[in-house]
PDB file of C-alpha atoms in Angstrom:
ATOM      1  CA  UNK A 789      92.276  88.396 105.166  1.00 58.00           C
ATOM      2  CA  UNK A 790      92.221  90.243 101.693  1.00 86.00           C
ATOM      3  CA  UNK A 791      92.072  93.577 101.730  1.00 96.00           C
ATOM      4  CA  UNK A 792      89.711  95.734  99.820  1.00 97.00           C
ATOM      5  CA  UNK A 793      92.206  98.256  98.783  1.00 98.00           C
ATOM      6  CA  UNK A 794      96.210  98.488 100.354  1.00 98.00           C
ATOM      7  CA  UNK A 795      97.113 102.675 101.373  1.00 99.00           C
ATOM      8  CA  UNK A 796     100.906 103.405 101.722  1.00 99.00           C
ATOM      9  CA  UNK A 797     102.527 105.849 103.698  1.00 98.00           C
ATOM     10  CA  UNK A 798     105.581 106.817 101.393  1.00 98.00           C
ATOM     11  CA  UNK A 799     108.618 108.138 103.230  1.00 95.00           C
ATOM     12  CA  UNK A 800     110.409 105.931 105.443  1.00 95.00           C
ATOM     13  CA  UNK A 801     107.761 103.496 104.252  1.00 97.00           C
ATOM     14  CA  UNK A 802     108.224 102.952 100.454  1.00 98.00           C
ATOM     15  CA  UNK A 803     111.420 105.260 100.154  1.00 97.00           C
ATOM     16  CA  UNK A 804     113.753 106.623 101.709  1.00 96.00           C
ATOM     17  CA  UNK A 805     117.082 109.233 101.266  1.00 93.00           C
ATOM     18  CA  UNK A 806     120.147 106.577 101.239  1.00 92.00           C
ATOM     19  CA  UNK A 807     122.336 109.465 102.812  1.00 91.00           C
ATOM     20  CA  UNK A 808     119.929 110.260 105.770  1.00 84.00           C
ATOM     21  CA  UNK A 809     119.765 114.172 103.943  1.00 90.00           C
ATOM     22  CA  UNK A 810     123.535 114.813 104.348  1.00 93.00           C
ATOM     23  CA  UNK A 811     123.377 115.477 100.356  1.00 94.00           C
ATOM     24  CA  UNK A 812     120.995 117.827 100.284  1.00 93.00           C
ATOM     25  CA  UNK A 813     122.137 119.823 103.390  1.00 94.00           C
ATOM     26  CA  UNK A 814     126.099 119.534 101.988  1.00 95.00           C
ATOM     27  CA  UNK A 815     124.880 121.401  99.028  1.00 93.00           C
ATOM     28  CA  UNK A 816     124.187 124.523 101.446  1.00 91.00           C
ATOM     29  CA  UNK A 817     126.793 124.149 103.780  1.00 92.00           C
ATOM     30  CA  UNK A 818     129.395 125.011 100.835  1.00 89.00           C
ATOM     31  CA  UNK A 819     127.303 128.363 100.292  1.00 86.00           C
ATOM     32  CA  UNK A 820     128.288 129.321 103.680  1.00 87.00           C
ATOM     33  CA  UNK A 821     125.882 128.921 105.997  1.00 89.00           C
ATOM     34  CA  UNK A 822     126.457 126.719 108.766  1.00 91.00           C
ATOM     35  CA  UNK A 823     125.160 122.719 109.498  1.00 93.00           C
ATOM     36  CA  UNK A 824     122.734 123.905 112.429  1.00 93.00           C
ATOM     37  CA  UNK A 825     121.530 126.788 109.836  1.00 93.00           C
ATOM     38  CA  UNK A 826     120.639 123.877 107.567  1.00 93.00           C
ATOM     39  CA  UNK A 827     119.175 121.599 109.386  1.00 93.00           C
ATOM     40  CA  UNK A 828     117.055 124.214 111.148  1.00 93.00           C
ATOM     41  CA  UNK A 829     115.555 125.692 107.810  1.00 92.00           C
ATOM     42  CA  UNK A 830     115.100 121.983 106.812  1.00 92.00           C
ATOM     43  CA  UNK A 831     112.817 121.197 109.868  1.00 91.00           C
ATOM     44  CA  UNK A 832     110.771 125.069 109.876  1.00 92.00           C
ATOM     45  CA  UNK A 833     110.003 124.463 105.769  1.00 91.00           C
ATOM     46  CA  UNK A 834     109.174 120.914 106.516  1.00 84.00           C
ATOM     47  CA  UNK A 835     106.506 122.137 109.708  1.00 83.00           C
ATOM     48  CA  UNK A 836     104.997 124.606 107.415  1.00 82.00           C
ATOM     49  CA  UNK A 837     103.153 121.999 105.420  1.00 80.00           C
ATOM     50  CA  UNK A 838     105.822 119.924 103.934  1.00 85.00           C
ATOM     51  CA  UNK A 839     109.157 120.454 102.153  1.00 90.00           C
ATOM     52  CA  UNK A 840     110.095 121.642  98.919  1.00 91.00           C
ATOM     53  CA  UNK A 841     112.837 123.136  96.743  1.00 93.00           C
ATOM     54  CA  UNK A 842     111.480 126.713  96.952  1.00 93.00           C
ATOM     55  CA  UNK A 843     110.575 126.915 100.241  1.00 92.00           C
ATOM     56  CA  UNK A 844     113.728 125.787 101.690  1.00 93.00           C
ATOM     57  CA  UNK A 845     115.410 128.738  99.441  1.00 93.00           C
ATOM     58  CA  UNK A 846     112.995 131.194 100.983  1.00 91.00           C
ATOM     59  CA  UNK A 847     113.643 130.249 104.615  1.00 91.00           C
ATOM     60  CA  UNK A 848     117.201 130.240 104.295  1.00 89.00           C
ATOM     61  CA  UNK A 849     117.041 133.487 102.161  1.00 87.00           C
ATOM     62  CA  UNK A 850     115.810 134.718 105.316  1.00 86.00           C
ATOM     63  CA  UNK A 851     118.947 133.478 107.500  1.00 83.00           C
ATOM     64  CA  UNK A 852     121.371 134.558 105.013  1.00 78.00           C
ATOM     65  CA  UNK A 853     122.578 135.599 101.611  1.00 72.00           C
ATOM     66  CA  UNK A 854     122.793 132.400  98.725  1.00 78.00           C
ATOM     67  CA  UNK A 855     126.148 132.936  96.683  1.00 70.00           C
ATOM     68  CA  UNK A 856     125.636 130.538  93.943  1.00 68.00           C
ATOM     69  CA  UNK A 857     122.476 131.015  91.497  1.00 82.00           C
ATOM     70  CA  UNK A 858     119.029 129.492  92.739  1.00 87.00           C
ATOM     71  CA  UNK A 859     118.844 127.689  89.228  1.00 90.00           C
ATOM     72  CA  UNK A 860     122.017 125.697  89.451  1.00 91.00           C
ATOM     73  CA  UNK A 861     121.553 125.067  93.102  1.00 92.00           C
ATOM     74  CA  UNK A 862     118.147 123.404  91.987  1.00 93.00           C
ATOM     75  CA  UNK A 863     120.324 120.953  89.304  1.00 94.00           C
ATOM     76  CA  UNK A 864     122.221 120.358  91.722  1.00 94.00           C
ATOM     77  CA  UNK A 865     119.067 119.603  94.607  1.00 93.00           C
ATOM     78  CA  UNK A 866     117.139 117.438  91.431  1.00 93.00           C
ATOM     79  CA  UNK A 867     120.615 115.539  91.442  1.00 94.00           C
ATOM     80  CA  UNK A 868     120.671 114.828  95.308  1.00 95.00           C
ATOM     81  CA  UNK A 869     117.386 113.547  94.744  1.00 93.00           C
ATOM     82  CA  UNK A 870     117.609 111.171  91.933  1.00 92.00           C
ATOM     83  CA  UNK A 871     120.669 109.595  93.190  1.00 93.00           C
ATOM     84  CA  UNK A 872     119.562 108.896  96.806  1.00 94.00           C
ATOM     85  CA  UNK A 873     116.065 108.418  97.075  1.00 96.00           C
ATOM     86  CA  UNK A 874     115.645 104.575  96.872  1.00 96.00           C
ATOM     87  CA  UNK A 875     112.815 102.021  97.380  1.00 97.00           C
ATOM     88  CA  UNK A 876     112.967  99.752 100.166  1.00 97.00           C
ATOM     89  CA  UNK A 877     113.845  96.172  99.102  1.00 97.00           C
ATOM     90  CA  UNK A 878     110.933  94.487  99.696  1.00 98.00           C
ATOM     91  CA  UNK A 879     108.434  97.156  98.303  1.00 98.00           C
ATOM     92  CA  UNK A 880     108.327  95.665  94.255  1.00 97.00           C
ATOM     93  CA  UNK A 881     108.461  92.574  95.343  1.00 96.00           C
ATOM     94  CA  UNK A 882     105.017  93.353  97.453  1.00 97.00           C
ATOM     95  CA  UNK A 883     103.608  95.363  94.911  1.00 97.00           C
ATOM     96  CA  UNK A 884     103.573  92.628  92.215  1.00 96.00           C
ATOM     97  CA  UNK A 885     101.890  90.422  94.906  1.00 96.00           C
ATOM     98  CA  UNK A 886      98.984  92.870  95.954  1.00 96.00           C
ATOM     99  CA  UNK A 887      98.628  93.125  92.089  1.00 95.00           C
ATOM    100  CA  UNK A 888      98.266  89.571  91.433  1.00 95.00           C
ATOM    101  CA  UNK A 889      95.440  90.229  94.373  1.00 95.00           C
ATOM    102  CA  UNK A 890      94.051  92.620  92.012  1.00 96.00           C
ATOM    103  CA  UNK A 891      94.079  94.675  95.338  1.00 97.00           C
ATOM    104  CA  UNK A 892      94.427  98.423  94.306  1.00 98.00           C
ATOM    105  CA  UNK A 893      97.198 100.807  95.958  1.00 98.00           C
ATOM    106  CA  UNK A 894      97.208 103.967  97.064  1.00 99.00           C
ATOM    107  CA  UNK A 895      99.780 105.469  97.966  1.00 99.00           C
ATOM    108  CA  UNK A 896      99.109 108.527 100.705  1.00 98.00           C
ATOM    109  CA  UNK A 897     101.778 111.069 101.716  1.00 97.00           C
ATOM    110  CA  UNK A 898     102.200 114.794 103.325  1.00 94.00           C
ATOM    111  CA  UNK A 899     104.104 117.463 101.709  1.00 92.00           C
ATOM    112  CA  UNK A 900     104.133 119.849  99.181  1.00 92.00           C
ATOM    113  CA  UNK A 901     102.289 118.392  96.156  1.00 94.00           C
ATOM    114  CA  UNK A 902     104.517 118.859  93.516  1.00 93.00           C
ATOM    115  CA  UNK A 903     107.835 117.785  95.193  1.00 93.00           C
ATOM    116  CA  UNK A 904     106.260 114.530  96.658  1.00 95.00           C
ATOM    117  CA  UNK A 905     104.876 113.726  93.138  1.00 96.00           C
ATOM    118  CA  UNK A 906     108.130 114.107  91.841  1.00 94.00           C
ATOM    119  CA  UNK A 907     109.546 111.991  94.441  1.00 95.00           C
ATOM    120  CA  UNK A 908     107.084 109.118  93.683  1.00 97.00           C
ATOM    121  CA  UNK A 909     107.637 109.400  89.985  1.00 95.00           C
ATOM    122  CA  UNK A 910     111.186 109.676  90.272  1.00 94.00           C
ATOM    123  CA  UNK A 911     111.292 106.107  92.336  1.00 96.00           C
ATOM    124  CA  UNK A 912     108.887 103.954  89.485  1.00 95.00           C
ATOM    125  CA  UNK A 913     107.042 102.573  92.181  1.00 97.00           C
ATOM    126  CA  UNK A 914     103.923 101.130  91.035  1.00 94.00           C
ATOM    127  CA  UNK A 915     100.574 102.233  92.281  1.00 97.00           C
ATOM    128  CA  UNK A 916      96.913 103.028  91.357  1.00 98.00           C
ATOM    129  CA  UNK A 917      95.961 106.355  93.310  1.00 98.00           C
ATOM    130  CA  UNK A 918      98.454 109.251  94.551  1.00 98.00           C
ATOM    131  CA  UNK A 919      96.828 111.694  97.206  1.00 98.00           C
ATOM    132  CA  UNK A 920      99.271 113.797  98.516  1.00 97.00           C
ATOM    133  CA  UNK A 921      97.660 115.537 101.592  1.00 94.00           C
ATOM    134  CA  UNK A 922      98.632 119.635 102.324  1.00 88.00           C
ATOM    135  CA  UNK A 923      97.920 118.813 106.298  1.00 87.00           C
ATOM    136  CA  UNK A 924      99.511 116.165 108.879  1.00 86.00           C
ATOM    137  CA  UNK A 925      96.651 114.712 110.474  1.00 88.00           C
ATOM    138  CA  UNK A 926      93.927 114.582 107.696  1.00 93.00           C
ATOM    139  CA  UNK A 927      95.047 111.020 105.966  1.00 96.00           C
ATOM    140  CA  UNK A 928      91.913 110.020 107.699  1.00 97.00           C
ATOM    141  CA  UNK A 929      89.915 111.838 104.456  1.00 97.00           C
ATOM    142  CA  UNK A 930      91.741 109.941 101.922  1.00 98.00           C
ATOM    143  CA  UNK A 931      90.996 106.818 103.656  1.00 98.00           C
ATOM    144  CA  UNK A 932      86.662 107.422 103.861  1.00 98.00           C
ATOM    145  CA  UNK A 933      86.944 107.844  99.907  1.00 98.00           C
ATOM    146  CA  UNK A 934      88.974 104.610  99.066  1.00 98.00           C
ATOM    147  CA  UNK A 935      86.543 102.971 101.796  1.00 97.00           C
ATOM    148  CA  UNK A 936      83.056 104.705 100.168  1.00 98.00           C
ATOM    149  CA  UNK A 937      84.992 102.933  96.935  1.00 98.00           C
ATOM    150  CA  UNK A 938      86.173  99.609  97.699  1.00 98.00           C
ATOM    151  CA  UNK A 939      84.282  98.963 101.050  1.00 97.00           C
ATOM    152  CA  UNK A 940      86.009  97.683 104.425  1.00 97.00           C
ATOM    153  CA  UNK A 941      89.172  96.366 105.421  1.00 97.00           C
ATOM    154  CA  UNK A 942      91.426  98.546 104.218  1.00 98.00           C
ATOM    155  CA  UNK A 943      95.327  98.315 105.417  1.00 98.00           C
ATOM    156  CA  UNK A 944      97.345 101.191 106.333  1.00 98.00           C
ATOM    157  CA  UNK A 945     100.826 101.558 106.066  1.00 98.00           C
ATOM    158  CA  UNK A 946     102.521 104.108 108.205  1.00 97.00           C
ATOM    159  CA  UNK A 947     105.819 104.513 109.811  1.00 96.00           C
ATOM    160  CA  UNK A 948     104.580 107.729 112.304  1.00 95.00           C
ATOM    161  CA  UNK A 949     102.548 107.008 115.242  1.00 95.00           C
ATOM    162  CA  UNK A 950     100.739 110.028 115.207  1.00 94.00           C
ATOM    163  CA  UNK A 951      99.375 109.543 112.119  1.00 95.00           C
ATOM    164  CA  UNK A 952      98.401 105.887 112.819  1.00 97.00           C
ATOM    165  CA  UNK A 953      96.247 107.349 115.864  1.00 97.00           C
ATOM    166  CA  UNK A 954      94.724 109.916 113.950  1.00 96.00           C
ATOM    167  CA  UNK A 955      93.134 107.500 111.571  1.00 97.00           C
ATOM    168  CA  UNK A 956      92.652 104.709 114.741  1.00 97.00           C
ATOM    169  CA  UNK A 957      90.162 107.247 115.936  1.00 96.00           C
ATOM    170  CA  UNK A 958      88.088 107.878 112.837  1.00 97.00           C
ATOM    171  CA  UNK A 959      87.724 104.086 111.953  1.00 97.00           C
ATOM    172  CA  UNK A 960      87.039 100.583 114.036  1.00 96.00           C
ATOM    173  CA  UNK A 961      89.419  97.946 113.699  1.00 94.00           C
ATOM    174  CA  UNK A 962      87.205  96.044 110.868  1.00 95.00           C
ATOM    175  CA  UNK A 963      87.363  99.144 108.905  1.00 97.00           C
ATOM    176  CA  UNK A 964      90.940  99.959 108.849  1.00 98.00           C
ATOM    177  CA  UNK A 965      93.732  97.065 109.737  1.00 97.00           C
ATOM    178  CA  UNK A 966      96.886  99.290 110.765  1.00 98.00           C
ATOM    179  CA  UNK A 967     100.063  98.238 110.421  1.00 98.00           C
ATOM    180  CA  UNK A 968     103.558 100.230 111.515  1.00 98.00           C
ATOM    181  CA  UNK A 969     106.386 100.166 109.716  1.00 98.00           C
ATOM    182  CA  UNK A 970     109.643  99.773 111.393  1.00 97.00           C
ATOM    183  CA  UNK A 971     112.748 100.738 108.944  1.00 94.00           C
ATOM    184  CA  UNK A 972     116.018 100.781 109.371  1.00 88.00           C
ATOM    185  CA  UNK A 973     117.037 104.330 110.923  1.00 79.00           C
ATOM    186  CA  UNK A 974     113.350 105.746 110.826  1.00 70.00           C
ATOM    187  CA  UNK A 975     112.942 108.860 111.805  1.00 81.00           C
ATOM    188  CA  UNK A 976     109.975 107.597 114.032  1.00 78.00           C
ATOM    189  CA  UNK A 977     111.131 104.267 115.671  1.00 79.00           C
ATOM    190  CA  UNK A 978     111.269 106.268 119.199  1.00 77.00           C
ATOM    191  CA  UNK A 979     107.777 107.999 118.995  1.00 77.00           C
ATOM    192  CA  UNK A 980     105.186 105.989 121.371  1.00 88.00           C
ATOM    193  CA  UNK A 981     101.700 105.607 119.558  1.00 90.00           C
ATOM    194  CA  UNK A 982      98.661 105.952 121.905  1.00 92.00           C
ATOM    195  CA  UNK A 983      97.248 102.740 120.282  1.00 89.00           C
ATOM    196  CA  UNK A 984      98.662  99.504 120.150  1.00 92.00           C
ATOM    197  CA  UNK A 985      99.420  98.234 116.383  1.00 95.00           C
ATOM    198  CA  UNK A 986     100.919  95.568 114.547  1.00 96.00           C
ATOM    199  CA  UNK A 987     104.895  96.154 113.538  1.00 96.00           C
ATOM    200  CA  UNK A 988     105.928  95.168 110.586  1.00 97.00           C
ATOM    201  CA  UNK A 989     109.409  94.902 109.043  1.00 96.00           C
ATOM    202  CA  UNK A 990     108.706  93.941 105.531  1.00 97.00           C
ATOM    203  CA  UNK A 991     105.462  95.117 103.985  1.00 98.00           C
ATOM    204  CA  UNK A 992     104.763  91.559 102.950  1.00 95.00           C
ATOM    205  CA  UNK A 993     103.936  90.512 106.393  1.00 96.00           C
ATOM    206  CA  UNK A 994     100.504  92.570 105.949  1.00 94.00           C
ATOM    207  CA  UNK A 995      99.320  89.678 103.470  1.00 89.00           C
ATOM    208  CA  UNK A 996      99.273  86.803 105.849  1.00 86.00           C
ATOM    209  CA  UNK A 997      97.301  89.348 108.255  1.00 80.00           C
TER     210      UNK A 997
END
């Protein structure tokens, strides 16, 4: 089947932090506060709509006093970031073959919209559209515009199973082909999807679908 256009989660799909975080949250722990402090502001600035640099310094302002100036910690947080956030093996590879499709890619991600463009940017992966969504849940939107676009199938990429079964229920099968992505240490390998979907290991196994 060839797609009419190719959407890409991006963490734990395309990328992914080589250290599993321990970086970033060793860059805190030396100001004091403690691992479970960390971790905890990590997952509250991540829940309220994605994380970023700022954010994280505001909810751990809240749970303690920062030693160290905010500026230097952020050198120091752009470092982290440039030195473990890789691409997957397989993902240039794949690109270069959806481009010799001339299939177009977009790649479709939740967070705060200036740290996941910088994340994308940072990596050089190659793509045609960037939509970074403010909401878990709404990917579905992104998806009617490439479709009112390119037409029908589009393929999905996602590694979360919620998100796979929030756009299962706003498009048939024909529509949207979904695949999930099973990485090495995802976050979501556990998670049980309500809907059945192909898993894929490398994202070159969606071309022969």
């Amino acid at each position: 089947m060839k797609f009419k256009c190719v959407a890409l989660d991006f963490d734990d799909c395309l990328a992914h932090h080589n250290d599993d975080y321990t970086g970033l949250f060793d860059i805190f722990i030396k100001q004091g506060f403690s691992e479970s402090v960390v971790r905890g502001a990590y997952e509250e600035t991540h829940a309220r709509g994605g994380f970023s640099f700022d954010n994280f310094i505001d909810v751990l302002k809240n749970k303690g006093e920062i030693g160290e100036n905010t500026e230097e910690l952020k050198k120091k947080f752009d470092e982290w970031v440039s030195l473990s956030l890789l691409l997957y093996p397989d993902v240039k590879d794949f690109l270069v073959q959806v481009k010799l499709l001339k299939i177009p890619v977009a790649i479709v991600t939740f967070g705060d919209s200036e740290h996941q463009k910088e994340k994308v940017l940072s990596t050089g992966v190659l793509y045609d559209y960037l939509y970074v969504i403010p909401r878990k849940g709404e990917k579905f939107t992104v998806l009617e515009e490439l479709m009112a676009d390119y037409g029908a199938p589009i393929a999905f990429v996602d590694d979360k199973p919620e998100e796979l079964d929030n756009v299962r229920e706003h498009f048939t099968a024909d529509e949207v082909k979904l695949f999930r992505i099973i990485r090495p240490r995802g976050r979501h390998i556990e998670a049980k999807p309500r809907f059945e979907y192909p898993k894929i290991e490398n994202l070159t196994e969606i071309l022969s679908q």
